[in-house]
mmCIF file of C-alpha atoms in Angstrom:
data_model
loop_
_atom_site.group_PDB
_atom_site.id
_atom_site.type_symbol
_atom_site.label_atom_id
_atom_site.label_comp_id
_atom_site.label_asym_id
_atom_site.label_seq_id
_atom_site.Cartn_x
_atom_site.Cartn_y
_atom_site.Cartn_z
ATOM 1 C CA UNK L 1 -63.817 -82.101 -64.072
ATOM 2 C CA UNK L 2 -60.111 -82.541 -64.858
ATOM 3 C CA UNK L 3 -58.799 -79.721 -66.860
ATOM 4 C CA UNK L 4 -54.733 -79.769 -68.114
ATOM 5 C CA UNK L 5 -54.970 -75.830 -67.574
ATOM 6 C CA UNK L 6 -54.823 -76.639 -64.104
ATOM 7 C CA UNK L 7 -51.311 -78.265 -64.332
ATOM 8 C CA UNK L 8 -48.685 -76.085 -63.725
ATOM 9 C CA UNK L 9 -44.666 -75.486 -63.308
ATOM 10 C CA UNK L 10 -42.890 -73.120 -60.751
ATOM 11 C CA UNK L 11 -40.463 -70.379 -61.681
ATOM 12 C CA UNK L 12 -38.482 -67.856 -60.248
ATOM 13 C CA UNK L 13 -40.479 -65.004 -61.061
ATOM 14 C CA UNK L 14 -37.645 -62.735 -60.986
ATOM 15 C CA UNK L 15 -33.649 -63.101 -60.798
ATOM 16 C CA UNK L 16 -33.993 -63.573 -56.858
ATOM 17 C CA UNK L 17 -36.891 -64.602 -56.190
ATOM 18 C CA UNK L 18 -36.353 -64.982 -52.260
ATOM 19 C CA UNK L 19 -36.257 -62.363 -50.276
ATOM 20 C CA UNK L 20 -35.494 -61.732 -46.720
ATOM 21 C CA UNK L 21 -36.488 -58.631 -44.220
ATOM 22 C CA UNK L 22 -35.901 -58.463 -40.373
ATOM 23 C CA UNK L 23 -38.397 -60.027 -38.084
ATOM 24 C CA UNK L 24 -40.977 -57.487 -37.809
ATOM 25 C CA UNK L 25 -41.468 -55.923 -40.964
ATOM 26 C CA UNK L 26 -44.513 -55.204 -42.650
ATOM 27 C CA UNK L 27 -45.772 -58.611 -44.710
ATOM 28 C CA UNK L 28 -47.769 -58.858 -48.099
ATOM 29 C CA UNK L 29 -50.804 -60.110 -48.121
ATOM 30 C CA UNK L 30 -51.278 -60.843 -51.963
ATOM 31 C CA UNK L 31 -49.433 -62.165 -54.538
ATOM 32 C CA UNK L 32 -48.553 -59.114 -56.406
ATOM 33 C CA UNK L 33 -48.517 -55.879 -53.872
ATOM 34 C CA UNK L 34 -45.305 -54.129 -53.068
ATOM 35 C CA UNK L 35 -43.029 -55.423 -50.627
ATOM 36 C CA UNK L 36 -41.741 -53.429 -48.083
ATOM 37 C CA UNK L 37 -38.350 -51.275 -48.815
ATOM 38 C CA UNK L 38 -36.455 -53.840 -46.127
ATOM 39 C CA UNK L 39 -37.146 -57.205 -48.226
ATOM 40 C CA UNK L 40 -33.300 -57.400 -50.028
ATOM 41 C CA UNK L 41 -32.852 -60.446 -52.385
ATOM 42 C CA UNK L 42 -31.028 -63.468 -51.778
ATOM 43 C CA UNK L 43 -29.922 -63.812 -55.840
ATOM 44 C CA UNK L 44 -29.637 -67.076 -58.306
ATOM 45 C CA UNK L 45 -30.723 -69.746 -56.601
ATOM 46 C CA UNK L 46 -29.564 -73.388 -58.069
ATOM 47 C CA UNK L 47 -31.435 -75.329 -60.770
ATOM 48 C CA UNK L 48 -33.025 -77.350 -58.395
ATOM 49 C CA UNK L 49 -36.189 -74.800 -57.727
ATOM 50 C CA UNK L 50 -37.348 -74.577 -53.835
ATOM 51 C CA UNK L 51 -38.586 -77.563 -51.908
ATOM 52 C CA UNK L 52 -41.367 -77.147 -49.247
ATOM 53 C CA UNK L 53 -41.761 -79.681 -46.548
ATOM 54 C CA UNK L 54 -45.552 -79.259 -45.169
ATOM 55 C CA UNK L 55 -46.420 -82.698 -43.925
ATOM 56 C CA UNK L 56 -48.160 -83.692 -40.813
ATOM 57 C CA UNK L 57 -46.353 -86.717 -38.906
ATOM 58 C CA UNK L 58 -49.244 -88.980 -36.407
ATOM 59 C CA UNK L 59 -49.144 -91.601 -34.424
ATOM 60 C CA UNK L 60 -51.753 -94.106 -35.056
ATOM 61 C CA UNK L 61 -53.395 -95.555 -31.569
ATOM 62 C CA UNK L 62 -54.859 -99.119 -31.636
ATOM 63 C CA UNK L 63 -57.490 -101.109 -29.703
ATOM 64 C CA UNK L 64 -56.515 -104.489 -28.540
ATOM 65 C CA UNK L 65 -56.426 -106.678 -31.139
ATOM 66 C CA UNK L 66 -55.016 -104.242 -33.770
ATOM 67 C CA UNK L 67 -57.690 -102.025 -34.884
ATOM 68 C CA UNK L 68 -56.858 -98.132 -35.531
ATOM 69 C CA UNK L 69 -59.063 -96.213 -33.537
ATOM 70 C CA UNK L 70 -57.567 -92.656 -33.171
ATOM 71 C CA UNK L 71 -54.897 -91.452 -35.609
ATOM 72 C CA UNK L 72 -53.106 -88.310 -33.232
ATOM 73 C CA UNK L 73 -50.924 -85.910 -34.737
ATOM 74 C CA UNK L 74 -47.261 -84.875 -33.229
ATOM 75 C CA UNK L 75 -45.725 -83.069 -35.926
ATOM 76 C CA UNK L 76 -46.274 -80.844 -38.693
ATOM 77 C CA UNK L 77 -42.860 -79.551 -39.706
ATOM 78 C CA UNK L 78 -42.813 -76.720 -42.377
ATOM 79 C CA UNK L 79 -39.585 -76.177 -44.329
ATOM 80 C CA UNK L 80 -38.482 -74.569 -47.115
ATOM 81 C CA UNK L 81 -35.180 -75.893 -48.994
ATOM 82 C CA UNK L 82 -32.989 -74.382 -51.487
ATOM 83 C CA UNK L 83 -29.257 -73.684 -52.620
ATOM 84 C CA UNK L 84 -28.228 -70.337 -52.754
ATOM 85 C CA UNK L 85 -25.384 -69.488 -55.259
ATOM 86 C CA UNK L 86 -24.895 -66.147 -55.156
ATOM 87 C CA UNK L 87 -21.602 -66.270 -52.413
ATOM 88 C CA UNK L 88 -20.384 -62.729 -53.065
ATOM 89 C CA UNK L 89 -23.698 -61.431 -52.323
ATOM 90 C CA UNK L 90 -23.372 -59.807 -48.916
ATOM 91 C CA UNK L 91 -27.212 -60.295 -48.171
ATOM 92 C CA UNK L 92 -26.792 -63.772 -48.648
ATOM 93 C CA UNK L 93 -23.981 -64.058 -46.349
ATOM 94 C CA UNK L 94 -25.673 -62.154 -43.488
ATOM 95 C CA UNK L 95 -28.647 -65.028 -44.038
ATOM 96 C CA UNK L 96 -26.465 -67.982 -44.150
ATOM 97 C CA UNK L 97 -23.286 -66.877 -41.077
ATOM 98 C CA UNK L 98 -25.944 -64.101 -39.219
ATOM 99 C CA UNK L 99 -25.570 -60.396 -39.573
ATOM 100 C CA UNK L 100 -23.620 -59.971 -36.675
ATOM 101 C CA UNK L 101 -20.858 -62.422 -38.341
ATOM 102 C CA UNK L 102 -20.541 -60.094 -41.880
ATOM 103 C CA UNK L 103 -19.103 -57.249 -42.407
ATOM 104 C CA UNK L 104 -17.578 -54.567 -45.314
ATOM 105 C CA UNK L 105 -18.548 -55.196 -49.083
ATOM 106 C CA UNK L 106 -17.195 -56.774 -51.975
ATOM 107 C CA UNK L 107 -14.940 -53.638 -52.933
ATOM 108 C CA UNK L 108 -13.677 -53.059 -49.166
ATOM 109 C CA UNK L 109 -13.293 -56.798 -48.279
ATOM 110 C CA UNK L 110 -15.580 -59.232 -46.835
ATOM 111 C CA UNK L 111 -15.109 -60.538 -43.067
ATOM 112 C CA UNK L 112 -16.949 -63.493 -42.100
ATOM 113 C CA UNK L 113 -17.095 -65.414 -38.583
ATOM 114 C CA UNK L 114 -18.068 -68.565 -38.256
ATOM 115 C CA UNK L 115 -19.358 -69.940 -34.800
ATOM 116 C CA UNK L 116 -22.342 -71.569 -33.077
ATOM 117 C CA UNK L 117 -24.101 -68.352 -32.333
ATOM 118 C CA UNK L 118 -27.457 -68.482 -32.432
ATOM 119 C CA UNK L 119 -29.609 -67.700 -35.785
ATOM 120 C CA UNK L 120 -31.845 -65.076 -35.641
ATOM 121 C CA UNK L 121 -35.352 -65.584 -37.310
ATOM 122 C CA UNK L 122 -36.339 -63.321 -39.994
ATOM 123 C CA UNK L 123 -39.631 -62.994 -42.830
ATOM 124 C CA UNK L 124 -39.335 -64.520 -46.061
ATOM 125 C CA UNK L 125 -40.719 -64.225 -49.451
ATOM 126 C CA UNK L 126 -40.650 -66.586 -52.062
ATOM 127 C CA UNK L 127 -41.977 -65.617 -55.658
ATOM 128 C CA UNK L 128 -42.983 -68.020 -58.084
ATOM 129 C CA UNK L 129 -44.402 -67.682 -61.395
ATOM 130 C CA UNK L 130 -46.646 -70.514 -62.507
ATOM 131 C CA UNK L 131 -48.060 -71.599 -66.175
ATOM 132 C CA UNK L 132 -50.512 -69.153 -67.856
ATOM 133 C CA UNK L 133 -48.871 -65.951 -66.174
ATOM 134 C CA UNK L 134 -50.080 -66.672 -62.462
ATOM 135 C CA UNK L 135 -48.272 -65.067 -59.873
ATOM 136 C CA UNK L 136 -47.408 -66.726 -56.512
ATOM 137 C CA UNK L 137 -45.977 -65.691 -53.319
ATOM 138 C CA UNK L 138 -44.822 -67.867 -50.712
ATOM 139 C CA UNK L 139 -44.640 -65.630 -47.330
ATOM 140 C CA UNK L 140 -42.990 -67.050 -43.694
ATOM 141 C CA UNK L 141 -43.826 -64.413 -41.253
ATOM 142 C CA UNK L 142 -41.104 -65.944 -39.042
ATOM 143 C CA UNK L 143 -38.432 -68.508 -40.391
ATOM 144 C CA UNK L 144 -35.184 -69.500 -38.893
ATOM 145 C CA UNK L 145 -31.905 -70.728 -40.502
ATOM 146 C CA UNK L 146 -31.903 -74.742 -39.419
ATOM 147 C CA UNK L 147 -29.397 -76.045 -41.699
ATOM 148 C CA UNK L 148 -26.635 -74.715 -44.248
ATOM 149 C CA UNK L 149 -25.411 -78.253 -46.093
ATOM 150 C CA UNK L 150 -21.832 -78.667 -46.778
ATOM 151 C CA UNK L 151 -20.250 -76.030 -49.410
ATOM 152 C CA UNK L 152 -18.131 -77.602 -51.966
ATOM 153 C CA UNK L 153 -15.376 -75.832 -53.774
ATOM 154 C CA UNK L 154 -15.375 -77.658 -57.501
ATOM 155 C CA UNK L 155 -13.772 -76.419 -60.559
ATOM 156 C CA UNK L 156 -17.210 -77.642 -62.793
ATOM 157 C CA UNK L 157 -20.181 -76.461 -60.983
ATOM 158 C CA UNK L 158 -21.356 -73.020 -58.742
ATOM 159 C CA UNK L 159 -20.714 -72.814 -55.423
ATOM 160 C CA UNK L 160 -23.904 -72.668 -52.935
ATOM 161 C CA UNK L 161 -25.099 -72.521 -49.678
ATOM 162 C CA UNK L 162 -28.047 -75.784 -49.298
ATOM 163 C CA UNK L 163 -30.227 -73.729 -46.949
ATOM 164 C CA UNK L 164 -33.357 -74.866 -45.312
ATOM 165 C CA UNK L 165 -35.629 -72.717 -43.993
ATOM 166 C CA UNK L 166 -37.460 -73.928 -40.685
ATOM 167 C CA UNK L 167 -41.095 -71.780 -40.425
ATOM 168 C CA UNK L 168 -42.102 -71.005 -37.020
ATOM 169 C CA UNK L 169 -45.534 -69.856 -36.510
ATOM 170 C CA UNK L 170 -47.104 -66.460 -36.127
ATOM 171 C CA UNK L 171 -49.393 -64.933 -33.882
ATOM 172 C CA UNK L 172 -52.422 -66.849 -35.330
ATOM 173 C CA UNK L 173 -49.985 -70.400 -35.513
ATOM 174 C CA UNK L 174 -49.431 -70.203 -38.941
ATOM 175 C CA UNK L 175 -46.383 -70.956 -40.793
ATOM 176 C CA UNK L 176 -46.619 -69.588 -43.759
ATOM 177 C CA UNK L 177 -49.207 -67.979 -46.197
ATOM 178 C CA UNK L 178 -49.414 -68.658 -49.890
ATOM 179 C CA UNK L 179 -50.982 -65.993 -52.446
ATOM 180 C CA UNK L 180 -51.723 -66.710 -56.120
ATOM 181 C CA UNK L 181 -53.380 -64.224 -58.412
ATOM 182 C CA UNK L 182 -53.698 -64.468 -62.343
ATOM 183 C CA UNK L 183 -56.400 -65.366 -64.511
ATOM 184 C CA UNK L 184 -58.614 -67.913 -63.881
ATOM 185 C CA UNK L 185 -58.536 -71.254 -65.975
ATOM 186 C CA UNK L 186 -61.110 -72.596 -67.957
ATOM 187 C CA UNK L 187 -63.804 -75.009 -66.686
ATOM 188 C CA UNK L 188 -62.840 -73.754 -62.741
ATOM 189 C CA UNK L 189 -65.700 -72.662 -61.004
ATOM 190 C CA UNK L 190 -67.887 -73.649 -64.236
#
């Protein structure tokens, strides 16, 4: 039965609601428990929400004469896509150059190197609130830096860091985990 209490939008549940913690460290397993002391916040992130790029690719095998008779899949990217604006947030720095490439703080005076080092994966958490007061969390056990977009320096709009987020999968091959808790709408389960 179709029920519009089912519909629902995606917030930021809090000011930053990404987070980011060394490879390693301990992960949630629900959408509202405490996350480990290590998760540090990434900040604002642009208007434009989070994207998440979870689709299989497959090539489709045919008999002779054209029919489909297997459909084999060779892909299933995961990614996660979203612009970062706060750029005098350290944390966000050491995400988008690599720790190793930061250093000092705001007050002292930032150093940042830019080269073709490596990224180093690290966990993620995204948290979302959607309609009705539901909670979600979006967790990547393992997720690499795979692209920074161009940064643009314009007098009429913030300036960001276009991130994407390339999920790598876990000791049980999965690439991320999604957790939503809050009360359950009418007419589900009914």
């Amino acid at each position: 039965m179709a029920d519009v209490n089912n519909v629902s939008y995606g917030k930021p549940l809090t000011d930053g609601a990404i987070l980011a913690a060394p490879l390693g460290t301990t992960l949630p397993t629900d959408a509202t428990g405490k996350l480990d002391a290590k998760f540090v916040s990434l900040g604002y992130v642009s208007e434009d929400g989070i994207s998440n790029e979870n689709t299989p690719e497959s090539e489709k095998i045919k008999a002779w004469g054209g029919k489909t008779v297997l459909v084999s899949q060779t892909e299933k990217a995961d990614t996660y896509k979203f612009t970062l604006i706060g750029v005098l947030n350290v944390d966000v720095l050491k995400v988008v150059y690599g720790d190793e490439n930061v250093s000092g703080t705001l007050k002292t005076g930032i150093t940042i190197k830019a080269n073709a080092k490596p990224m180093k994966a690290r966990c993620f958490v995204i948290e979302t609130i959607l309609s009705g007061d539901t909670i979600k969390r979006m967790v990547i056990p393992n997720g690499v830096i795979s692209e920074v977009g161009e940064i643009s320096y314009k007098d009429d709009e913030a300036i960001g860091y276009e991130t994407t987020i390339e999920c790598l999968p876990d000791s049980d091959g999965n690439t991320h985990y999604e957790y939503i808790k809050g009360a359950e709408p009418s007419g589900v389960g009914a």
